[in-house]
mmCIF file of C-alpha atoms and ligand atoms in Angstrom:
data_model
loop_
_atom_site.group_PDB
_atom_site.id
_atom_site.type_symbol
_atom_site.label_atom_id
_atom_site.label_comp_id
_atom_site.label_asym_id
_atom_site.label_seq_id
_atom_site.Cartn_x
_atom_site.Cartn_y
_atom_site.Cartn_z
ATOM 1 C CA UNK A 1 0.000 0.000 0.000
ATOM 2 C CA UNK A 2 1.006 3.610 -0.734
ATOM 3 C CA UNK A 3 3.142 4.920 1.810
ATOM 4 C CA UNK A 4 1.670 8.537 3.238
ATOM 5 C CA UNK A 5 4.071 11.781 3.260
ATOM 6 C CA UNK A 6 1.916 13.049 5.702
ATOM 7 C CA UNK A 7 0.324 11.245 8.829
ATOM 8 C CA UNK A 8 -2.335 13.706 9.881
ATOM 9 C CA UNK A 9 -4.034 16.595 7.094
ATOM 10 C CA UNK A 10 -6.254 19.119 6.785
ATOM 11 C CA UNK A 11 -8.088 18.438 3.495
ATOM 12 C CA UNK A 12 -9.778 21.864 2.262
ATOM 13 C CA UNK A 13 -12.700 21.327 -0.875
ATOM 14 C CA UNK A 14 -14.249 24.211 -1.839
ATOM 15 C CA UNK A 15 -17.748 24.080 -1.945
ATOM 16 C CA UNK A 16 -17.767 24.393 -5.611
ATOM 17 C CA UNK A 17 -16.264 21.351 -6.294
ATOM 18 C CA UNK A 18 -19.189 19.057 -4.973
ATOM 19 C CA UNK A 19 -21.137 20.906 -7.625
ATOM 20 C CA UNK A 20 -19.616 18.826 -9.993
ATOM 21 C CA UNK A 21 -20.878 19.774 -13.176
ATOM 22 C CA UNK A 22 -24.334 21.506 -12.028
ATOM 23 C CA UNK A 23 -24.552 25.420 -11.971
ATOM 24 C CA UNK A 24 -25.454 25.119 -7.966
ATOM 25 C CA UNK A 25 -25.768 23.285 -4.731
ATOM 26 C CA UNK A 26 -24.511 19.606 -4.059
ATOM 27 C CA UNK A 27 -23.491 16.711 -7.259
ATOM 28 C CA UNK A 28 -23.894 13.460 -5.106
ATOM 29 C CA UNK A 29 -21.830 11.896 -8.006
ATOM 30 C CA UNK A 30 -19.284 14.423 -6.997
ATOM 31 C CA UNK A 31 -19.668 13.710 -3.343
ATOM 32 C CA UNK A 32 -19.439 9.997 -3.541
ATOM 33 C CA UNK A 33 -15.682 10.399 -5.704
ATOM 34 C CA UNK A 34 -14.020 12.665 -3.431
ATOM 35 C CA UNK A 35 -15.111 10.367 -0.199
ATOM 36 C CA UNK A 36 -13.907 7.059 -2.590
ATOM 37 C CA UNK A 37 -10.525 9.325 -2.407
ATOM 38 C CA UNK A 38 -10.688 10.000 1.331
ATOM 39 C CA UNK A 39 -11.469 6.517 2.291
ATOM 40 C CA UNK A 40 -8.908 5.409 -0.063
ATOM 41 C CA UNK A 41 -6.198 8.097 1.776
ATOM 42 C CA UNK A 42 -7.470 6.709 4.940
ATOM 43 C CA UNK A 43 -6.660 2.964 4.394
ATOM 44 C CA UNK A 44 -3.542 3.926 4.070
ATOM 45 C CA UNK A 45 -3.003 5.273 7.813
ATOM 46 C CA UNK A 46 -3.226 8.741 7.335
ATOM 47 C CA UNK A 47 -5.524 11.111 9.589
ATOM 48 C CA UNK A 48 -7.577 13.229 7.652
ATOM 49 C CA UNK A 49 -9.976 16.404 8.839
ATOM 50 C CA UNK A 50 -11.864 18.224 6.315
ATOM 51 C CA UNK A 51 -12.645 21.624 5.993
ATOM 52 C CA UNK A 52 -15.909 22.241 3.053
ATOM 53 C CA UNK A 53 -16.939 25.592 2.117
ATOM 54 C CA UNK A 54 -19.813 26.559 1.212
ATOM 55 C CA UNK A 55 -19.616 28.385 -2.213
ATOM 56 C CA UNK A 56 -21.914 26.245 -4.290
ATOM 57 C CA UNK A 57 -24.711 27.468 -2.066
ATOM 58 C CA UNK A 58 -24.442 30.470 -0.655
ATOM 59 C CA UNK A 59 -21.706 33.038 -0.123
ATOM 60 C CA UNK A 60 -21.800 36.002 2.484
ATOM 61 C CA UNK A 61 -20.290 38.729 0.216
ATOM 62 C CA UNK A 62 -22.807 37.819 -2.445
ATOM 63 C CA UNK A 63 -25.582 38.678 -0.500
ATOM 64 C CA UNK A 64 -24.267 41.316 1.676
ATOM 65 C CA UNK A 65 -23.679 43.045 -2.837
ATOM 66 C CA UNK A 66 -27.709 42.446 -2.961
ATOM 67 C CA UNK A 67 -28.195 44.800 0.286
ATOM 68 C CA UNK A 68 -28.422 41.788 3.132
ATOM 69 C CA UNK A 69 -26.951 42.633 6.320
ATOM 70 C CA UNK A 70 -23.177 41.083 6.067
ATOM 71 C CA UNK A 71 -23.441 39.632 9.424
ATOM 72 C CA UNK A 72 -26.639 37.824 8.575
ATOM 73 C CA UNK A 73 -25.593 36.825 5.195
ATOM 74 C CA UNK A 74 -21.754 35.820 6.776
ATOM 75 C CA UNK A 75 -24.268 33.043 9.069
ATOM 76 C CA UNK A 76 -25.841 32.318 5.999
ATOM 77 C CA UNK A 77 -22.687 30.965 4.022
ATOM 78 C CA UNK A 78 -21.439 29.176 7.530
ATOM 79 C CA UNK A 79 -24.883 27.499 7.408
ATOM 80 C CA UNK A 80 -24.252 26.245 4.054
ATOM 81 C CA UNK A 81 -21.000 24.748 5.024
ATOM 82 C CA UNK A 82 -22.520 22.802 7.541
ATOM 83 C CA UNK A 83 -24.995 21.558 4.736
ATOM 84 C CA UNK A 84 -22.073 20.493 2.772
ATOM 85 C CA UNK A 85 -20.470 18.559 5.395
ATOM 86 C CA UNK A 86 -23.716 16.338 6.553
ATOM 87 C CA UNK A 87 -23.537 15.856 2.623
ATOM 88 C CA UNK A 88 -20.189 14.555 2.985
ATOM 89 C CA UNK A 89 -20.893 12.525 6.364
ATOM 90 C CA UNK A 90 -23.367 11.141 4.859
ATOM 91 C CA UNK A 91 -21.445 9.523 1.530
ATOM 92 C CA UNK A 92 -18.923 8.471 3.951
ATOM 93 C CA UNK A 93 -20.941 6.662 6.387
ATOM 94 C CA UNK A 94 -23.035 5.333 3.439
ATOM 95 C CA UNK A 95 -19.740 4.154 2.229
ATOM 96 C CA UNK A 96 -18.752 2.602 5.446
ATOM 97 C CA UNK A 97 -16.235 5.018 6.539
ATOM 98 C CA UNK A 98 -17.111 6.458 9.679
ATOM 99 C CA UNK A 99 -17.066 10.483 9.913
ATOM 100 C CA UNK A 100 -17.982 13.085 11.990
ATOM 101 C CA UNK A 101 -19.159 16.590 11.480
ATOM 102 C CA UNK A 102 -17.703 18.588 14.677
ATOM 103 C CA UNK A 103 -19.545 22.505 14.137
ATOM 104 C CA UNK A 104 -18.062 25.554 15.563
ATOM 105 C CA UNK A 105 -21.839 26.706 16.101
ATOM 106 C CA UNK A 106 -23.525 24.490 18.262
ATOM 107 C CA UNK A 107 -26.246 22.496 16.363
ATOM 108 C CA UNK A 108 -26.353 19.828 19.382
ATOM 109 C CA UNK A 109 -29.212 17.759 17.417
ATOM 110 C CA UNK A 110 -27.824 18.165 14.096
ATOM 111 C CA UNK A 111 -24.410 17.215 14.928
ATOM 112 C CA UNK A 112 -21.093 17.313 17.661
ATOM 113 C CA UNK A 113 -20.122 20.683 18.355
ATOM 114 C CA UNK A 114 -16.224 21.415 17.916
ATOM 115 C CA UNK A 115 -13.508 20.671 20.571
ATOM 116 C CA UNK A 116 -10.116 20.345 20.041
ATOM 117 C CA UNK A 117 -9.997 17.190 22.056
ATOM 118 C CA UNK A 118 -13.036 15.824 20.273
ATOM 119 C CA UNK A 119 -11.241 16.273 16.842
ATOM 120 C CA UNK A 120 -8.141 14.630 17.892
ATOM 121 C CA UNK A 121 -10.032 11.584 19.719
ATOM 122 C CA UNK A 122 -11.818 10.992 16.543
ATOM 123 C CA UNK A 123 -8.969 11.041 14.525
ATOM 124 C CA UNK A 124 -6.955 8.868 16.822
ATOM 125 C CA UNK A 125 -9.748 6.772 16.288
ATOM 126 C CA UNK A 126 -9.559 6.628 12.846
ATOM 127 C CA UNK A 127 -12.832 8.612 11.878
ATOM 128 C CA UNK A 128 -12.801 11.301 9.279
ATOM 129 C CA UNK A 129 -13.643 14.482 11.136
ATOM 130 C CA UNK A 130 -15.602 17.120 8.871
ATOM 131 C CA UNK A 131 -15.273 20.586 10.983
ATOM 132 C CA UNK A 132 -18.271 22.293 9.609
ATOM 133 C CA UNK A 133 -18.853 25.935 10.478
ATOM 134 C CA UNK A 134 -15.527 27.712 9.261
ATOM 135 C CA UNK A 135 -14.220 29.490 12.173
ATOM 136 C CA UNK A 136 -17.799 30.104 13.330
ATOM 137 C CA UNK A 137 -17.575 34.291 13.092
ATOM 138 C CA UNK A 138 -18.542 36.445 10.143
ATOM 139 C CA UNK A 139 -16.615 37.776 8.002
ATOM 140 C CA UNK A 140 -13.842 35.136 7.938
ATOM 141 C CA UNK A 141 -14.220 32.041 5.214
ATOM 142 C CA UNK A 142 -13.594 28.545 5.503
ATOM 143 C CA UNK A 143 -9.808 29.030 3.971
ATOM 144 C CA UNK A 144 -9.008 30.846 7.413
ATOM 145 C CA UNK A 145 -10.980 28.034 8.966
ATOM 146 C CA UNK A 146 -8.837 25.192 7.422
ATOM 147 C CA UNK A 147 -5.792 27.307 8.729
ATOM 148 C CA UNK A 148 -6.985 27.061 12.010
ATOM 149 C CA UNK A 149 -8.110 23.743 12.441
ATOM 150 C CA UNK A 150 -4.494 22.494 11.022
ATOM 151 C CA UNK A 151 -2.739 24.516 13.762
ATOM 152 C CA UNK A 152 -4.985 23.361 16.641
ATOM 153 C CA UNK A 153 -4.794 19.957 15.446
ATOM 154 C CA UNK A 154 -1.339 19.415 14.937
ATOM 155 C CA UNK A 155 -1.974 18.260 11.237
ATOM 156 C CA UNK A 156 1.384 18.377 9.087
ATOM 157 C CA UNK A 157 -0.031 20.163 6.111
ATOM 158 C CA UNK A 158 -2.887 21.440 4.993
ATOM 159 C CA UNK A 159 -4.173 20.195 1.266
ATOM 160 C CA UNK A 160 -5.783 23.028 -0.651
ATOM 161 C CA UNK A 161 -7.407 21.449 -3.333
ATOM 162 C CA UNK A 162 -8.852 24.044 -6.299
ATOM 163 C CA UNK A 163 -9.171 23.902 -10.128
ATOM 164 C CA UNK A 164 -5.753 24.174 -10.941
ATOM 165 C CA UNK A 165 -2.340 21.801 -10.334
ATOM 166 C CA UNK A 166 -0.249 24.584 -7.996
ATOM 167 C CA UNK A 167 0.621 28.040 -8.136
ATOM 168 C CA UNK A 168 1.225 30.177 -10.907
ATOM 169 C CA UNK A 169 2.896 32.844 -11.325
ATOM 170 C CA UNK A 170 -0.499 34.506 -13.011
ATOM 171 C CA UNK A 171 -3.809 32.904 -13.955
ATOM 172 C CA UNK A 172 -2.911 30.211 -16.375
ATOM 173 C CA UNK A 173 -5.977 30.436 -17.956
ATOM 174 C CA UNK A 174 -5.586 34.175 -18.881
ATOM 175 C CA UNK A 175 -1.999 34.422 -19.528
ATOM 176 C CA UNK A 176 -0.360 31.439 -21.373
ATOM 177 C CA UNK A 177 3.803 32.622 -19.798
ATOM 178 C CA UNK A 178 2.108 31.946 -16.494
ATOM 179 C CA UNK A 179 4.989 29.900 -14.503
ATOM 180 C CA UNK A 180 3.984 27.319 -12.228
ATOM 181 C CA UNK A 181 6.064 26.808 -9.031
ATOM 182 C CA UNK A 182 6.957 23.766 -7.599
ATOM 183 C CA UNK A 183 7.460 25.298 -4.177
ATOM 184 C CA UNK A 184 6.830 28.752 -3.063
ATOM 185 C CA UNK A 185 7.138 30.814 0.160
ATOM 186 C CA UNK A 186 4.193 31.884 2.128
ATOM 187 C CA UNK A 187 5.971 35.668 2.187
ATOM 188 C CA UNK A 188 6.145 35.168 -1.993
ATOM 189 C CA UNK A 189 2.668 34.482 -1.699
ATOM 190 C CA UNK A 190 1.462 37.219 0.447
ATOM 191 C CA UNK A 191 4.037 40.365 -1.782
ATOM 192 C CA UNK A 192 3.050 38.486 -5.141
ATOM 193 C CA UNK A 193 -0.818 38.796 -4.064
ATOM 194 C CA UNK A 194 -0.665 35.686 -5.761
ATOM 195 C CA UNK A 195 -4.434 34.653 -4.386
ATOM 196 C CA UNK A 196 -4.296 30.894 -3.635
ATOM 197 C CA UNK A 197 -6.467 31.503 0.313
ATOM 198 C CA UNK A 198 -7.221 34.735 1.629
ATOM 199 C CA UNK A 199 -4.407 36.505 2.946
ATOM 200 C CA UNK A 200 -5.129 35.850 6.867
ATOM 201 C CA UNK A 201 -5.613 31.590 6.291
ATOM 202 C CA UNK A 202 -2.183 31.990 4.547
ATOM 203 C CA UNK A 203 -0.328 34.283 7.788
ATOM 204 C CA UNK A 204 -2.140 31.440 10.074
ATOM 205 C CA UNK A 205 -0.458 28.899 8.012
ATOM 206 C CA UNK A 206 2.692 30.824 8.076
ATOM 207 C CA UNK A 207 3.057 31.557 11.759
ATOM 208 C CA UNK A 208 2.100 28.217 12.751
ATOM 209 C CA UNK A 209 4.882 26.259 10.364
ATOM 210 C CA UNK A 210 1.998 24.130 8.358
ATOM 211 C CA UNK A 211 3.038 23.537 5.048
ATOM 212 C CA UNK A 212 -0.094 24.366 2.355
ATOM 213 C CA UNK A 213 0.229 21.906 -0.431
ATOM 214 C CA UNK A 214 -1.976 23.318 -3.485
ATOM 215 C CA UNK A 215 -3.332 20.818 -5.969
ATOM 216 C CA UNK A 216 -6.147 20.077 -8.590
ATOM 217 C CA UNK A 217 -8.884 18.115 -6.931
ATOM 218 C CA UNK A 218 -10.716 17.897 -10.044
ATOM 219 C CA UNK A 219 -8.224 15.517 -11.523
ATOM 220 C CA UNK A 220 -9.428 11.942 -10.077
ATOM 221 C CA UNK A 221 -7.196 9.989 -7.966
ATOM 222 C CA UNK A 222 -5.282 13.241 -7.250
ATOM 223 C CA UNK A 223 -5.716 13.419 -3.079
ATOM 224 C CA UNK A 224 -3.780 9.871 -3.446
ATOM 225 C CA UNK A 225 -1.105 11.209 -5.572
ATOM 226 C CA UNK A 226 -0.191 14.030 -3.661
ATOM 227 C CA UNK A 227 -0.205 11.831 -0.184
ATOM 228 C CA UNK A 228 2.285 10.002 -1.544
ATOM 229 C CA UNK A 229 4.224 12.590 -2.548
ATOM 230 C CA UNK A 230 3.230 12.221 -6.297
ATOM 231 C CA UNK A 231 1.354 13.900 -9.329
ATOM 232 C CA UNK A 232 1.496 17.981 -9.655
ATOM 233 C CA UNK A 233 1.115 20.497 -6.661
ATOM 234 C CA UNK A 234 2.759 23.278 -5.326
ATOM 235 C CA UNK A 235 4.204 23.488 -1.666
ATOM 236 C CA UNK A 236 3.951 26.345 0.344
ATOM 237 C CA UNK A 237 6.497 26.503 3.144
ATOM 238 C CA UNK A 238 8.268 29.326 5.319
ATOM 239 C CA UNK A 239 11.274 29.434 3.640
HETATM 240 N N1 LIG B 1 -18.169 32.000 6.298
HETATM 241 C C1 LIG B 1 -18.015 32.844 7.400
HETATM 242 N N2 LIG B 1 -17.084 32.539 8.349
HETATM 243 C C2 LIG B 1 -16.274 31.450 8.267
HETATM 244 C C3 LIG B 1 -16.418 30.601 7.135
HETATM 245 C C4 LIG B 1 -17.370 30.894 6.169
HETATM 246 O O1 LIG B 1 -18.713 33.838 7.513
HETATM 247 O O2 LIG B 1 -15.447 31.225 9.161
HETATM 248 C C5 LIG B 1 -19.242 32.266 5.325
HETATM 249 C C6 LIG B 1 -18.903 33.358 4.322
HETATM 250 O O3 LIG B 1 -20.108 34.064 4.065
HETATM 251 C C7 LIG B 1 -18.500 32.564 3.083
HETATM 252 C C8 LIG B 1 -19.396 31.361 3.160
HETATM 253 O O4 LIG B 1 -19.506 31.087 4.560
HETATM 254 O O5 LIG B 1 -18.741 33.296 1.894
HETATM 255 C C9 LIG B 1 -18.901 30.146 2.428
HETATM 256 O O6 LIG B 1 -17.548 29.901 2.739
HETATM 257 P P1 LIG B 1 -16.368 30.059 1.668
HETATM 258 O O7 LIG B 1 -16.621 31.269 0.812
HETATM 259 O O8 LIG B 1 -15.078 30.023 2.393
HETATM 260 O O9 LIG B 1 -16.577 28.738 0.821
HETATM 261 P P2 LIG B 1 -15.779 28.192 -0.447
HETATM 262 O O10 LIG B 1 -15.384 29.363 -1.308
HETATM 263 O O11 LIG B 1 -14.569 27.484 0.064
HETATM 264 O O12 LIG B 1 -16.748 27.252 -1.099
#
């Protein structure tokens, strides 16, 4: 069996990517092949926490642009996280991997609320814990969330997985001399404004020595690949 890099990650999917192909919400078809790639990153040892934004259903600044209150719109998005992750829990379980959604609101009949020694009890357990919520506060997003679940629990890197295979040096699909980086510094990252996660998820990442490993998630098989040190993504370390 593949041999992990990493024993314990953070695994970030945007909430766009369980659209799949649809213009909104949740592609169960989608669902069901990223869990087939966590439960097949999970036989091999590793410890994986997820992070899932919620994007493909609703976003705060979207609706806060329409004239909502930010605040309310902010609890909005967090809500659809949560949706997203009993989507997730759900596939997994289904698929006889057991998972748990740990919220940073409380939602004590929904699911567990989020502790630190909850998440690492589950994990030592060999669950897949799905922190649902973000951070729990407005006007932060589920990037800065990821961040700061990977420094409270210890994970050794946190997986970023978008639409493209790394970092670029400019948006690949806009400019074809855009250079892609095999490793990169978080400080290149913040002066290049080079927008992989919002500026604060990347200082958290930074300050707290977790190295962000950006990859495609749309390419299948790919969560495997870069586990085991394989395929194409960029790493983001401190120096
Ligand atoms: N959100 C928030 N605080 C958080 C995490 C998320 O207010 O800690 C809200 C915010 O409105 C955001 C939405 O939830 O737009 C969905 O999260 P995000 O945009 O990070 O999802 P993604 O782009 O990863 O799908």
């Amino acid at each position: 069996m593949t041999k992990p890099v990493y024993k314990r990650i953070l695994l970030k999917v945007s909430g766009e990517v369980l659209m799949g192909q649809q213009p909104y919400g949740i592609d169960l078809d989608t669902v069901g092949r990223v869990a087939d790639e966590i439960i097949a990153c999970a036989a091999t040892g590793a410890q994986i926490a997820l992070v899932i934004g919620g994007g493909n259903i609703f976003r705060g600044l979207a609706g806060a642009a329409k004239g909502m209150d930010r605040v309310s719109a902010d609890h909005m998005g967090i809500m659809a996280t949560v949706m997203n992750a009993l989507a997730m829990q759900g596939v997994l379980s289904r698929k006889g991997m057991d998972a748990r959604v740990l919220s940073a609101i409380a939602m004590p009949t929904v699911c567990e609320t989020y502790a630190h020694s909850k998440g690492i009890y589950h994990l030592e357990q060999g669950r897949v814990i799905i922190c649902a919520a973000g951070t729990g506060l407005p006007f932060f997003t589920t990037d800065t969330g990821a961040a700061l679940r990977a420094a409270e629990l210890s994970c050794d890197a946190l997986f970023k997985g978008t639409s493209v295979d790394g970092v670029y040096s400019a948006d690949p699909k806009k400019d074809p001399a855009a250079r892609r980086y095999d490793r990169i510094t978080f400080n290149e990252i913040l002066s290049n404004d080079l927008r992989i996660m919002d500026p604060a998820a990347i200082a958290l990442a930074r300050d707290n020595g977790i190295p962000v490993v950006v990859f495609s998630i749309r390419k299948p098989g790919a969560i495997m690949e870069v586990l085991s040190g394989n395929g194409l993504y960029t790493t983001v370390t401190k120096d």
